[in-house]
Coordinates of C-alpha atoms and ligand atoms in Angstrom, one line a residue:
Chain D
M30 CA -13.2 -81.8 58.4
N31 CA -13.6 -78.4 59.8
A32 CA -10.9 -76.3 61.2
Q33 CA -12.3 -75.6 64.6
V34 CA -12.7 -79.2 65.3
T35 CA -9.0 -79.7 64.7
G36 CA -8.4 -77.0 67.4
S37 CA -6.7 -74.3 65.3
R38 CA -6.9 -70.7 66.3
P39 CA -9.2 -68.2 64.6
L40 CA -7.8 -66.2 61.7
V41 CA -9.6 -63.1 63.0
E42 CA -11.8 -62.2 65.9
M43 CA -14.0 -59.1 66.1
I44 CA -14.8 -58.4 69.7
N45 CA -17.6 -56.2 71.0
I46 CA -17.7 -54.0 67.9
Q47 CA -19.8 -51.0 68.0
K48 CA -20.6 -48.4 65.3
S49 CA -23.2 -45.7 65.3
F50 CA -24.1 -42.8 63.1
G51 CA -25.6 -40.1 65.3
G52 CA -28.6 -41.8 66.7
V53 CA -28.4 -44.8 64.4
H54 CA -26.8 -47.8 66.0
A55 CA -25.6 -49.7 62.9
V56 CA -23.6 -52.2 64.8
E57 CA -24.1 -52.9 68.5
D58 CA -21.7 -54.9 70.5
V59 CA -21.1 -57.6 67.9
S60 CA -18.5 -60.4 68.3
I61 CA -17.7 -62.8 65.6
D62 CA -14.8 -65.0 64.6
L63 CA -13.5 -66.8 61.6
F64 CA -11.3 -69.9 61.3
P65 CA -8.9 -70.9 58.5
G66 CA -10.7 -72.7 55.7
E67 CA -14.1 -71.7 56.9
V68 CA -17.0 -69.9 55.2
V69 CA -19.1 -67.9 57.6
G70 CA -22.4 -66.4 56.3
I71 CA -23.4 -63.1 57.7
L72 CA -27.1 -62.8 57.3
G73 CA -29.7 -60.2 58.2
H74 CA -32.4 -57.9 56.9
N75 CA -31.6 -54.8 54.9
G76 CA -30.0 -52.3 57.1
A77 CA -29.2 -54.9 59.7
G78 CA -25.6 -53.7 59.9
K79 CA -23.8 -56.4 57.9
S80 CA -21.9 -54.1 55.6
C81 CA -21.0 -51.8 58.4
L82 CA -19.6 -54.7 60.4
M83 CA -17.5 -55.9 57.5
R84 CA -16.4 -52.4 56.6
V85 CA -14.9 -52.1 60.1
L86 CA -12.9 -55.2 59.4
S87 CA -11.9 -53.9 55.9
G88 CA -10.4 -50.8 57.5
A89 CA -12.9 -48.7 55.5
M90 CA -14.8 -47.6 58.7
A91 CA -13.5 -46.9 62.2
P92 CA -15.6 -48.5 64.9
N93 CA -16.7 -46.5 67.9
A94 CA -15.6 -49.3 70.2
G95 CA -14.4 -52.9 70.1
T96 CA -11.2 -54.7 69.1
I97 CA -10.1 -56.8 66.2
R98 CA -7.6 -59.6 66.9
M99 CA -5.7 -61.5 64.2
G100 CA -3.6 -64.4 65.4
D101 CA -2.3 -63.3 68.9
E102 CA -2.3 -59.6 68.2
D103 CA -4.8 -56.8 68.5
V104 CA -4.8 -54.9 65.2
R105 CA -6.1 -51.5 64.4
F106 CA -7.1 -50.8 60.8
L107 CA -7.0 -47.1 60.2
S108 CA -7.3 -47.5 56.4
P109 CA -8.0 -50.2 53.9
Q110 CA -4.3 -50.4 53.2
D111 CA -3.7 -51.5 56.8
A112 CA -6.3 -54.3 56.4
R113 CA -4.9 -55.4 53.1
R114 CA -1.4 -55.6 54.5
Q115 CA -2.7 -58.1 57.0
G116 CA -4.3 -60.1 54.2
V117 CA -7.9 -58.9 54.6
E118 CA -9.4 -58.4 51.2
T119 CA -12.9 -57.1 50.5
I120 CA -15.4 -57.3 47.7
Y121 CA -17.5 -54.3 48.6
Q122 CA -21.3 -54.3 48.0
T123 CA -20.8 -51.1 46.0
L124 CA -17.9 -52.8 44.1
A125 CA -15.7 -49.7 44.6
L126 CA -14.6 -49.4 41.0
A127 CA -13.3 -46.2 39.4
D128 CA -15.7 -45.8 36.5
H129 CA -13.4 -44.1 34.0
L130 CA -10.5 -46.6 34.4
D131 CA -10.3 -49.9 32.6
A132 CA -10.4 -53.3 34.1
P133 CA -6.6 -53.7 34.7
S134 CA -6.3 -50.3 36.1
N135 CA -9.1 -51.0 38.6
L136 CA -7.7 -54.4 39.4
F137 CA -4.3 -52.9 40.4
L138 CA -5.6 -49.6 41.7
G139 CA -3.5 -48.6 44.7
R140 CA -0.9 -51.4 44.0
E141 CA 0.1 -50.9 40.4
L142 CA 2.7 -53.0 38.8
K143 CA 5.7 -50.9 37.9
T144 CA 8.6 -51.2 35.6
R145 CA 12.2 -50.9 36.8
W146 CA 12.0 -47.1 36.5
G147 CA 8.8 -46.9 38.6
N148 CA 6.6 -46.3 35.6
L149 CA 3.3 -48.0 35.2
D150 CA 3.7 -51.4 33.6
D151 CA 0.4 -51.4 31.7
K152 CA 1.4 -54.3 29.5
N153 CA 2.1 -56.6 32.4
M154 CA -1.1 -55.4 34.3
M155 CA -3.2 -56.1 31.2
E156 CA -1.8 -59.7 30.9
E157 CA -2.3 -60.4 34.5
A158 CA -5.8 -59.0 34.5
R159 CA -6.7 -61.1 31.4
R160 CA -5.4 -64.2 33.2
V161 CA -7.3 -63.7 36.4
L162 CA -10.5 -62.4 34.8
H163 CA -10.6 -65.3 32.4
R164 CA -10.4 -67.6 35.3
L165 CA -13.7 -66.2 36.5
N166 CA -15.3 -65.5 33.2
P167 CA -13.8 -66.9 30.0
N168 CA -15.9 -64.6 27.9
F169 CA -14.5 -61.4 29.4
K170 CA -13.4 -59.3 26.5
N171 CA -13.2 -55.5 26.3
L172 CA -10.6 -55.3 29.0
S173 CA -9.5 -51.9 27.9
D174 CA -13.0 -50.3 28.1
P175 CA -13.6 -48.0 31.0
V176 CA -15.6 -50.0 33.4
F177 CA -18.7 -47.8 33.3
R178 CA -19.3 -49.4 29.9
L179 CA -19.3 -52.9 31.3
S180 CA -22.3 -54.9 32.5
G181 CA -23.0 -55.2 36.1
G182 CA -21.8 -58.8 36.1
Q183 CA -18.5 -57.9 34.5
R184 CA -18.0 -55.2 37.0
Q185 CA -18.6 -57.6 39.8
V186 CA -16.1 -60.0 38.3
I187 CA -13.5 -57.3 38.4
A188 CA -14.2 -56.6 42.0
I189 CA -13.9 -60.3 42.8
A190 CA -10.7 -60.7 40.8
R191 CA -9.2 -57.7 42.6
A192 CA -9.8 -59.4 46.0
I193 CA -8.3 -62.8 45.1
Y194 CA -5.4 -61.7 43.0
F195 CA -3.3 -60.6 45.9
K196 CA -2.3 -62.7 48.8
V197 CA -5.5 -63.1 50.9
K198 CA -6.0 -64.7 54.3
V199 CA -9.4 -63.3 55.1
L200 CA -11.9 -62.6 52.3
I201 CA -14.9 -60.5 52.8
M202 CA -17.6 -60.9 50.1
D203 CA -20.5 -58.5 50.5
E204 CA -23.2 -59.9 48.2
P205 CA -20.7 -61.0 45.6
T206 CA -23.2 -62.6 43.2
A207 CA -25.9 -59.9 43.4
A208 CA -25.4 -59.0 39.7
L209 CA -24.3 -62.3 38.3
G210 CA -26.0 -64.8 36.0
P211 CA -26.4 -68.4 36.9
A212 CA -23.2 -69.6 35.2
E213 CA -21.1 -66.8 36.9
T214 CA -22.7 -67.5 40.2
A215 CA -21.8 -71.1 39.9
M216 CA -18.2 -70.0 39.1
V217 CA -18.1 -67.9 42.2
A218 CA -19.4 -70.8 44.3
D219 CA -16.6 -73.0 42.9
L220 CA -14.2 -70.2 43.7
I221 CA -15.3 -70.0 47.2
R222 CA -14.9 -73.7 47.7
Q223 CA -11.5 -73.6 46.2
L224 CA -10.4 -70.7 48.4
R225 CA -11.7 -72.5 51.4
S226 CA -9.7 -75.6 50.5
E227 CA -6.6 -73.4 50.4
G228 CA -7.2 -72.4 54.0
I229 CA -8.6 -68.9 53.4
G230 CA -11.3 -67.7 55.7
I231 CA -14.4 -66.1 54.1
F232 CA -17.1 -63.9 55.4
L233 CA -20.0 -64.2 52.9
I234 CA -22.9 -61.7 53.1
S235 CA -25.8 -63.0 51.1
H236 CA -29.5 -62.8 50.9
D237 CA -29.7 -66.0 48.9
M238 CA -30.6 -68.9 51.2
H239 CA -29.7 -71.5 48.7
D240 CA -26.1 -70.1 48.4
V241 CA -25.8 -69.8 52.1
F242 CA -26.8 -73.4 52.8
D243 CA -24.7 -74.5 49.9
L244 CA -21.5 -72.8 50.8
C245 CA -21.4 -71.8 54.5
D246 CA -20.0 -73.8 57.3
R247 CA -21.5 -71.5 59.9
I248 CA -23.9 -68.5 59.9
V249 CA -24.2 -65.4 62.0
V250 CA -27.4 -63.5 61.9
M251 CA -27.7 -59.8 62.6
N252 CA -30.9 -58.0 63.4
R253 CA -31.0 -54.3 63.9
G254 CA -27.3 -54.1 64.6
R255 CA -27.1 -57.0 67.0
N256 CA -25.7 -60.4 66.7
V257 CA -28.8 -62.6 67.3
G258 CA -27.2 -65.9 66.8
G259 CA -24.4 -67.9 65.4
Y260 CA -25.0 -71.5 64.4
R261 CA -23.3 -74.3 62.5
I262 CA -25.1 -74.8 59.2
E263 CA -26.2 -78.4 60.1
E264 CA -28.0 -77.1 63.2
V265 CA -30.5 -75.0 61.4
T266 CA -33.1 -75.1 58.7
K267 CA -34.0 -72.3 56.3
D268 CA -37.1 -71.6 58.3
D269 CA -35.0 -71.2 61.5
V270 CA -32.7 -68.8 59.7
L271 CA -35.6 -66.8 58.3
S272 CA -37.1 -66.5 61.7
L273 CA -33.8 -65.2 63.1
I274 CA -33.5 -62.7 60.3
I275 CA -37.0 -61.4 60.5
K276 CA -37.9 -61.7 64.2
G277 CA -34.5 -61.8 65.7
E278 CA -35.1 -65.1 67.5
M279 CA -35.5 -68.8 66.8
P280 CA -38.9 -70.3 66.6
A281 CA -40.4 -71.3 70.0
G282 CA -39.0 -74.5 71.3
W283 CA -36.1 -74.6 68.9
R284 CA -33.4 -77.3 69.3
P285 CA -30.4 -77.9 67.1
R286 CA -31.6 -80.0 64.2
N287 CA -28.7 -82.3 64.4
A288 CA -29.3 -82.9 68.1
A289 CA -28.1 -86.4 67.8
R290 CA -24.6 -84.9 67.7
T291 CA -23.1 -83.1 70.7
P292 CA -23.9 -79.4 70.7
Q293 CA -21.0 -77.1 69.8
T294 CA -20.4 -75.2 72.9
G295 CA -17.4 -73.1 71.8
L296 CA -19.3 -71.1 69.3
S297 CA -20.2 -67.5 69.8
S298 CA -23.9 -67.4 69.9
N299 CA -24.6 -64.6 72.2
Chain O
M179 CA -15.7 -50.8 11.8
S180 CA -16.1 -48.2 14.5
V181 CA -14.3 -50.5 16.8
E182 CA -11.4 -50.6 14.4
V183 CA -11.3 -46.8 14.3
E184 CA -11.3 -46.6 18.1
R185 CA -8.5 -49.1 18.3
L186 CA -6.5 -47.0 15.9
V187 CA -7.3 -43.7 17.5
V188 CA -6.7 -44.8 21.1
P189 CA -3.0 -45.8 21.0
L190 CA -2.2 -42.8 18.8
A191 CA -3.7 -40.3 21.2
G192 CA -2.1 -42.1 24.1
V193 CA -5.3 -42.3 26.1
K194 CA -7.5 -45.1 27.3
I195 CA -10.8 -43.5 26.7
S196 CA -11.9 -43.5 23.1
S197 CA -14.7 -41.0 23.4
D198 CA -12.1 -38.8 24.9
A199 CA -10.0 -39.2 21.8
L200 CA -12.9 -38.5 19.6
H201 CA -13.6 -35.2 21.5
K202 CA -9.9 -34.3 21.1
L203 CA -10.1 -35.0 17.3
S204 CA -13.1 -32.7 16.9
A205 CA -11.4 -30.0 19.0
L206 CA -8.3 -30.3 16.8
F207 CA -10.5 -30.1 13.8
T208 CA -12.1 -26.9 15.2
L209 CA -8.7 -25.5 15.8
L210 CA -7.6 -26.1 12.2
M211 CA -10.8 -24.7 10.9
L212 CA -10.3 -21.5 12.9
V213 CA -6.7 -21.2 11.6
G214 CA -7.9 -21.7 8.0
L215 CA -10.7 -19.2 8.5
F216 CA -8.4 -16.5 9.9
A217 CA -5.7 -17.2 7.4
F218 CA -8.3 -16.8 4.6
G219 CA -9.4 -13.5 6.1
N220 CA -5.9 -12.1 6.7
A221 CA -2.7 -13.5 5.1
A222 CA -0.6 -12.0 7.9
F223 CA -2.3 -14.4 10.3
L224 CA -0.2 -17.3 9.0
S225 CA 3.1 -15.4 9.2
V226 CA 5.9 -16.8 11.3
G227 CA 5.9 -13.7 13.5
N228 CA 2.2 -14.0 14.3
G229 CA 2.5 -17.7 14.9
M230 CA 5.1 -16.8 17.6
T231 CA 2.8 -14.3 19.1
V232 CA 0.0 -16.8 19.3
L233 CA 2.4 -19.3 20.9
L234 CA 3.4 -16.7 23.4
Q235 CA -0.1 -15.7 24.3
T236 CA -1.2 -19.3 24.5
S237 CA 1.7 -20.3 26.8
V238 CA 0.2 -18.5 29.8
I239 CA -3.3 -19.9 29.3
G240 CA -1.7 -23.3 28.5
L241 CA 0.4 -23.4 31.7
L242 CA -2.7 -22.4 33.8
G243 CA -4.8 -24.8 31.9
I244 CA -2.5 -27.8 32.6
G245 CA -2.6 -27.1 36.3
M246 CA -6.3 -26.6 36.1
T247 CA -6.7 -29.9 34.3
L248 CA -4.9 -31.8 37.1
V249 CA -7.3 -30.3 39.7
I250 CA -10.4 -30.8 37.5
L251 CA -9.4 -34.4 37.0
T252 CA -9.6 -35.0 40.8
G253 CA -13.1 -33.6 40.7
G254 CA -12.1 -30.2 42.0
I255 CA -11.6 -26.7 40.6
D256 CA -9.0 -24.1 41.2
L257 CA -10.4 -20.5 41.0
S258 CA -7.3 -19.0 42.5
V259 CA -4.8 -19.4 39.5
G260 CA -5.3 -15.9 38.1
S261 CA -4.6 -14.3 41.5
V262 CA -1.8 -16.7 42.3
L263 CA -0.2 -15.8 39.0
A264 CA -0.3 -12.1 40.0
L265 CA 1.1 -12.8 43.5
S266 CA 3.9 -15.0 42.2
G267 CA 4.8 -12.5 39.6
T268 CA 4.9 -9.6 42.0
V269 CA 6.9 -11.6 44.6
A270 CA 9.4 -12.3 41.9
G271 CA 9.4 -8.7 40.8
L272 CA 9.9 -7.4 44.4
A273 CA 12.6 -9.9 45.0
V274 CA 14.6 -8.9 41.9
K275 CA 14.0 -5.3 42.7
A276 CA 15.5 -5.9 46.2
G277 CA 18.6 -7.1 44.5
I278 CA 18.1 -10.9 44.6
P279 CA 19.4 -12.6 41.4
V280 CA 16.8 -13.1 38.7
P281 CA 16.8 -16.9 38.7
L282 CA 16.5 -17.0 42.5
G283 CA 13.8 -14.3 42.5
M284 CA 11.8 -16.2 39.9
T285 CA 12.1 -19.4 41.8
M286 CA 10.8 -17.6 44.9
G287 CA 7.8 -16.7 42.8
I288 CA 7.1 -20.2 41.8
V289 CA 7.6 -21.4 45.4
V290 CA 5.0 -18.9 46.5
G291 CA 2.6 -20.2 43.9
A292 CA 3.2 -23.8 45.1
L293 CA 2.6 -22.6 48.7
C294 CA -0.7 -21.1 47.7
G295 CA -1.6 -24.4 46.1
A296 CA -0.6 -26.3 49.2
V297 CA -2.9 -24.1 51.3
N298 CA -5.7 -24.8 48.8
G299 CA -5.0 -28.5 49.1
I300 CA -4.9 -28.5 52.8
V301 CA -8.2 -26.5 53.1
V302 CA -9.8 -29.0 50.7
T303 CA -8.6 -32.2 52.2
K304 CA -8.2 -31.5 55.9
M305 CA -10.8 -28.8 56.5
R306 CA -13.2 -30.5 54.1
I307 CA -14.1 -27.3 52.4
T308 CA -15.4 -27.7 48.9
P309 CA -12.8 -26.8 46.2
F310 CA -14.9 -24.1 44.8
V311 CA -15.1 -22.2 48.1
A312 CA -11.5 -23.0 49.2
T313 CA -10.0 -21.6 46.0
L314 CA -12.4 -18.7 45.9
G315 CA -11.0 -17.7 49.2
M316 CA -7.5 -18.1 47.9
M317 CA -8.4 -16.1 44.9
L318 CA -9.2 -13.1 47.2
I319 CA -6.3 -13.8 49.5
A320 CA -3.7 -14.0 46.8
R321 CA -5.0 -11.0 44.9
G322 CA -5.2 -8.9 48.1
T323 CA -1.7 -9.9 49.1
A324 CA -0.3 -9.0 45.7
L325 CA -2.0 -5.6 45.8
Q326 CA -1.0 -5.0 49.4
I327 CA 2.7 -5.8 49.1
T328 CA 3.0 -3.6 46.0
G329 CA 0.8 -0.8 47.2
A330 CA -1.3 -1.7 44.0
A331 CA 1.4 -0.1 41.9
P332 CA 3.3 -1.9 39.1
I333 CA 7.0 -2.6 39.7
S334 CA 8.9 -1.6 36.6
Q335 CA 12.5 -1.2 35.6
L336 CA 13.3 -4.7 36.6
G337 CA 16.3 -4.9 34.2
E338 CA 17.0 -6.8 31.0
A339 CA 17.6 -10.1 32.7
F340 CA 14.1 -10.2 34.2
G341 CA 12.6 -9.9 30.7
K342 CA 14.7 -12.7 29.2
L343 CA 12.4 -15.6 30.0
G344 CA 9.3 -13.9 28.5
N345 CA 10.9 -12.2 25.5
G346 CA 13.9 -14.3 24.6
S347 CA 13.9 -17.2 22.2
L348 CA 16.0 -20.2 21.1
F349 CA 17.6 -20.5 17.7
R350 CA 17.0 -16.9 16.9
A351 CA 18.8 -16.2 13.6
I352 CA 19.8 -12.8 12.6
G353 CA 21.5 -12.1 9.3
M354 CA 22.6 -9.1 7.5
G355 CA 20.0 -7.5 5.2
T356 CA 20.8 -6.1 1.8
N357 CA 20.5 -2.6 3.2
G358 CA 23.3 -3.4 5.8
L359 CA 20.8 -3.5 8.7
P360 CA 20.3 -6.6 10.8
K361 CA 17.5 -8.8 9.4
I362 CA 15.7 -11.4 11.4
I363 CA 15.9 -14.7 9.4
F364 CA 14.1 -16.8 12.0
P365 CA 12.5 -15.2 15.1
G366 CA 13.4 -18.2 17.1
I367 CA 11.2 -20.3 19.4
P368 CA 10.1 -18.2 22.3
Y369 CA 11.2 -19.6 25.7
P370 CA 7.6 -19.5 27.0
A371 CA 6.6 -21.9 24.2
I372 CA 9.5 -24.2 25.0
L373 CA 8.5 -24.1 28.7
L374 CA 4.9 -24.9 27.8
V375 CA 5.9 -27.9 25.7
V376 CA 8.2 -29.2 28.4
V377 CA 5.6 -28.8 31.1
A378 CA 2.9 -30.4 28.9
V379 CA 5.0 -33.4 28.0
T380 CA 6.1 -33.9 31.6
V381 CA 2.6 -33.6 33.1
A382 CA 1.1 -35.9 30.3
F383 CA 3.8 -38.5 31.1
M384 CA 3.0 -38.2 34.8
L385 CA -0.7 -38.7 34.2
H386 CA -0.4 -41.7 32.0
R387 CA 2.8 -43.5 33.1
R388 CA 3.1 -42.8 36.8
S389 CA 0.9 -44.1 39.5
I390 CA 0.1 -40.7 40.8
G391 CA -1.5 -39.9 37.5
R392 CA -3.6 -43.1 37.6
H393 CA -4.6 -42.1 41.2
I394 CA -5.7 -38.6 40.0
Y395 CA -8.0 -40.2 37.5
A396 CA -9.3 -42.7 40.0
I397 CA -10.1 -40.0 42.6
G398 CA -12.1 -38.0 40.1
S399 CA -13.8 -41.1 38.9
N400 CA -15.0 -42.4 42.3
E401 CA -13.3 -41.0 45.3
E402 CA -14.7 -43.5 47.7
A403 CA -13.6 -46.4 45.5
A404 CA -10.1 -44.9 45.2
R405 CA -9.9 -44.7 49.0
L406 CA -11.1 -48.3 49.4
S407 CA -8.6 -49.4 46.9
G408 CA -5.8 -48.0 49.0
V409 CA -5.2 -44.7 47.1
E410 CA -3.8 -42.0 49.3
V411 CA -6.6 -39.7 48.4
D412 CA -5.7 -36.6 50.4
R413 CA -2.0 -36.7 49.5
T414 CA -2.8 -37.1 45.8
K415 CA -5.3 -34.2 45.9
L416 CA -2.8 -32.1 47.7
A417 CA -0.2 -32.8 45.0
A418 CA -2.7 -31.7 42.3
Y419 CA -3.4 -28.4 44.0
V420 CA 0.3 -27.8 44.7
M421 CA 1.1 -28.5 41.0
S422 CA -1.7 -26.1 39.9
G423 CA -0.3 -23.4 42.2
A424 CA 3.2 -23.9 41.0
L425 CA 2.2 -23.8 37.4
A426 CA 0.2 -20.6 38.1
G427 CA 3.4 -19.2 39.6
L428 CA 5.4 -20.2 36.6
A429 CA 2.8 -18.6 34.3
G430 CA 3.0 -15.5 36.4
I431 CA 6.8 -15.3 36.1
V432 CA 6.5 -15.8 32.3
L433 CA 3.8 -13.1 32.0
M434 CA 5.6 -10.5 34.2
S435 CA 8.9 -11.2 32.5
R436 CA 7.2 -10.6 29.1
L437 CA 6.0 -7.3 30.4
V438 CA 9.3 -6.7 32.2
T439 CA 7.0 -5.3 34.9
A440 CA 5.4 -6.9 37.9
Q441 CA 1.7 -6.1 37.7
P442 CA -0.4 -6.9 40.8
N443 CA -3.5 -6.4 38.6
E444 CA -2.5 -9.0 36.0
G445 CA -4.4 -12.2 35.4
V446 CA -7.9 -11.1 36.5
M447 CA -10.3 -13.8 35.2
Y448 CA -7.5 -15.9 33.8
E449 CA -8.9 -18.8 35.9
L450 CA -11.9 -18.7 33.6
D451 CA -9.8 -19.0 30.5
A452 CA -7.9 -21.9 32.1
I453 CA -11.2 -23.7 32.9
A454 CA -12.5 -23.0 29.4
A455 CA -9.3 -24.4 27.9
A456 CA -9.7 -27.6 29.9
V457 CA -13.4 -27.9 29.2
I458 CA -13.0 -27.2 25.4
G459 CA -10.3 -29.9 25.5
G460 CA -12.8 -32.5 26.8
A461 CA -12.3 -32.3 30.6
S462 CA -15.3 -33.0 32.7
L463 CA -16.0 -30.8 35.7
M464 CA -17.3 -34.0 37.4
G465 CA -13.8 -35.3 37.4
G466 CA -12.1 -38.3 36.0
V467 CA -12.1 -37.2 32.4
G468 CA -9.6 -34.9 30.6
T469 CA -6.1 -34.9 29.1
V470 CA -3.2 -32.5 28.8
S471 CA -3.3 -32.7 25.1
G472 CA -7.0 -31.8 25.0
T473 CA -6.4 -28.8 27.3
M474 CA -3.5 -27.7 25.0
I475 CA -5.8 -27.8 22.0
G476 CA -8.4 -25.9 24.1
A477 CA -5.8 -23.3 25.0
F478 CA -4.8 -22.9 21.4
I479 CA -8.4 -22.5 20.3
I480 CA -8.8 -19.7 22.8
G481 CA -5.4 -18.2 21.8
V482 CA -6.1 -18.4 18.1
L483 CA -9.6 -17.0 18.5
R484 CA -8.3 -14.0 20.5
N485 CA -5.5 -13.4 18.1
G486 CA -7.5 -13.9 14.9
L487 CA -10.4 -11.7 16.1
N488 CA -7.9 -9.1 17.2
M489 CA -6.4 -9.0 13.7
A490 CA -9.8 -8.9 12.2
G491 CA -10.5 -5.8 14.3
V492 CA -13.2 -7.4 16.5
S493 CA -13.5 -5.7 19.8
A494 CA -12.4 -7.4 23.1
F495 CA -16.1 -7.4 24.2
I496 CA -17.3 -9.3 21.1
Q497 CA -14.3 -11.7 21.6
Q498 CA -15.6 -12.5 25.1
I499 CA -19.1 -13.2 23.7
I500 CA -17.7 -15.5 21.0
I501 CA -15.5 -17.5 23.5
G502 CA -18.5 -17.8 25.7
F503 CA -20.4 -19.4 22.9
V504 CA -17.5 -21.7 22.1
V505 CA -17.3 -23.0 25.6
I506 CA -21.0 -23.8 25.7
M507 CA -20.9 -25.4 22.3
A508 CA -17.9 -27.5 23.1
V509 CA -19.6 -29.0 26.1
Y510 CA -22.9 -29.4 24.3
V511 CA -21.4 -31.3 21.4
D512 CA -19.6 -33.5 23.9
Q513 CA -22.8 -34.3 25.7
L514 CA -24.6 -35.1 22.4
R515 CA -22.0 -37.6 21.6
S516 CA -22.0 -39.3 25.0
R517 CA -25.8 -39.4 25.0
R518 CA -25.8 -41.3 21.7
Ligands
ATP848 N1 -22.1 -43.9 56.1 C1 -23.3 -44.0 56.8 N2 -23.8 -42.9 57.4 C2 -24.9 -43.0 58.1 N3 -25.6 -44.1 58.3 C3 -25.2 -45.3 57.8 C4 -24.0 -45.2 57.0 N4 -23.7 -46.5 56.6 C5 -24.7 -47.3 57.0 N5 -25.6 -46.5 57.8 C6 -26.8 -47.0 58.5 O1 -26.4 -48.2 59.2 C7 -27.3 -49.2 59.1 C8 -26.7 -50.5 58.7 O2 -26.3 -50.4 57.3 P1 -25.6 -51.5 56.5 O3 -25.1 -50.9 55.3 O4 -24.5 -52.1 57.4 O5 -26.8 -52.5 56.3 P2 -26.7 -54.0 55.6 O6 -27.0 -55.0 56.6 O7 -25.5 -54.1 54.8 O8 -28.0 -53.9 54.6 P3 -28.2 -54.4 53.1 O9 -28.6 -55.8 53.2 O10 -29.3 -53.6 52.6 O11 -26.9 -54.2 52.4 C9 -28.4 -48.7 58.2 O12 -29.5 -48.2 59.1 C10 -27.8 -47.5 57.5 O13 -28.7 -46.5 57.2
MG849 MG1 -25.0 -54.2 52.9

C-alpha cells in the first residue's frame, strides 16, 4: 500500500522553486513532494527543466527562489555535501565521474575510507567497491582501470553504486538507464523496487514510458520549466502523459482513468 | 600478455594508470640513454663529482617541477615560480643581511613564497581568473617586487652560514692524502639533493595515500564531477598553489644559498624548465595526469642534458634548441601511444 494513504509525512517538499539563467527560465515556480517508499517520475521534453529542478535538490545548483523542506525543517543546500548529509543522493545525468580515477576512487570520491592514520585505505575501498558493483553487474571486472576506459554502461553502474552505497533517504536518478543494456536495465528496475520497499523515496527522470509505468507510483510532468501536472500512475495512460509532455495539457475532456475510485485530492497537481 | 605486464608495472611504479607507468618507463629509458651517451663522449661525466653537480643543478628544477606538477594536476599552471623563487631568495637574503638568524630568514623566504602561492590560489578560485593569467600577473608582481626591494642589485656577503644549505653536504669524508694535503674521499650528498628527495617522497605520499592527493587528481580529471562528489574544489586548488609557491620559495633559498648571494635576477624562465620537466615526465596540461616520479625523471633529463652538453662544449643557445625538441618529442610520443 502506498505511503501517502497511510498518512505519513513527505520525506521532502520542494516549494515554489524557481531557477533562471539570464533570460532562460529553466524552472518556474515548481512545487513537488516525495513520500517514503515512493517512486515519483519526473517527465518532460528535452530542456523542460527536469535536471535543473533535481540539481537544486542535490545542492548542485542554488535556486533563485523557493524552499526545500525535509521533515519539519526548511533546509538550504549550499553544496552537494549539504544535501548528502541529509541523505539526498544523486545519480547525475552526466554521471559526474573523474575520468582518470578508477572505480573505487570514484565511488568513494569526497568520502574516502581511511586507515587509522588518516591515509587512504585503498584495499578496503577496492573490496567494498567490488561488493557493491557486483551486486549491480556481476560481470564487472577491470575495477582498477581509469573509468574513461570503461563502457558507458559500466560508468553508469559506478554512478548508481555511488548513490546507493551510502545511507540514502532520497534518491535522485537522472536518466539512470540511458546507457544500459536490457539486463542491466532490469537490474536497475529491481534495485528501484528494492529501495522503495526499504522506504527510500526516489525521483526518477526517464524518457522511457515503459520504465515509468512499470516503476513509478506517481508522475510529475514538466513543460518549459513549469509543473503542468502531477498524477497517480493509475489515473493516466501513456497517451495522456505524452500529451502532457508535448502540449503541456491533458487531452480535451480528460478524466482520471480509474474514475471508479475516489479522486486523490491531496496531490499537488497545479 | 600485455595485461600481465601492466599488472606488474603498476604496483611497482605505485600508480594507478598503466599508460602513465609506460610513459615513465620510456622517460627513464631516455634518461639512461642520455647518461650512456654522455659518458661515452666524456669519461669525466660519470665521475662522482660531476654526478653531484648534476644532482645539485637538478634539485632546483626538481623542486619547482614538483610544485608545478601539483598545479598542473588540478588542470592549472603556475607561471610565477621563477619570479617567486627570486623574491623568496632576496627576502631571505635581505632578512639575513638585516641581522636575522639564517634559519629564520630562510623560513621567511619560504613563507613569502607560500603567500605568493596563496594569492595565486585566491585569484584563481575566488576571482575566477584563469590560472595562466593569474600566475602571469604574479610572475610580474613577484619579479618587480624582488627588483624593487633590492634596487635591482645583488645582495652579497651574506656569511658562511647562509651558504651552508646550498653548498654543504652530508657524509662528506675527508682523509689525508699521501702528499699531506687533505683529500676528499667522498664529496658527500649535497643538502639540496637530500631536500629534493625528502620533498619528492613527501609529495608523492600525499598524492597517492592522502585524500587531498586523490582530490587533486579528481579536480584535474573533471572539476564539476569533483564538486558534485563533495570535493572541496576551491580549498584543494588553493592548497596546490600554496605548495607550489612554498616549493618555489624553497628552491629560491637553495639557489641563493648556493650562490651565497641573493640575486633578484635569478630564475628567469625557470617556470618553463619546471613545466618541461613535468611534461617530459608524463604530466598532461589538461590536468588529472602526472606523477612526482615522472617529473623527477623529467627534471633529471633536463639536468643531464644541460650538464652533458656543457661538458661537450655545446653552447647554451644550442642547448635550448635541443631541450625544446625534447619537450615536443616527449609529448608527441605520449600522444602516439594513447592514440593507439
Ligand atoms: N548551467 C546552465 N546555464 C545556462 N542554461 C542552462 C544551464 N543548465 C540548464 N540550462 C537551461 O535550462 C533549461 C533546462 O535544462 P535541463 O537540463 O533542466 O533540461 P532537462 O529537462 O533535464 O532536459 P533533458 O531531458 O534533455 O535532460 C534548458 O533550456 C537549458 O538550456
Ligand atoms: Mg536532463
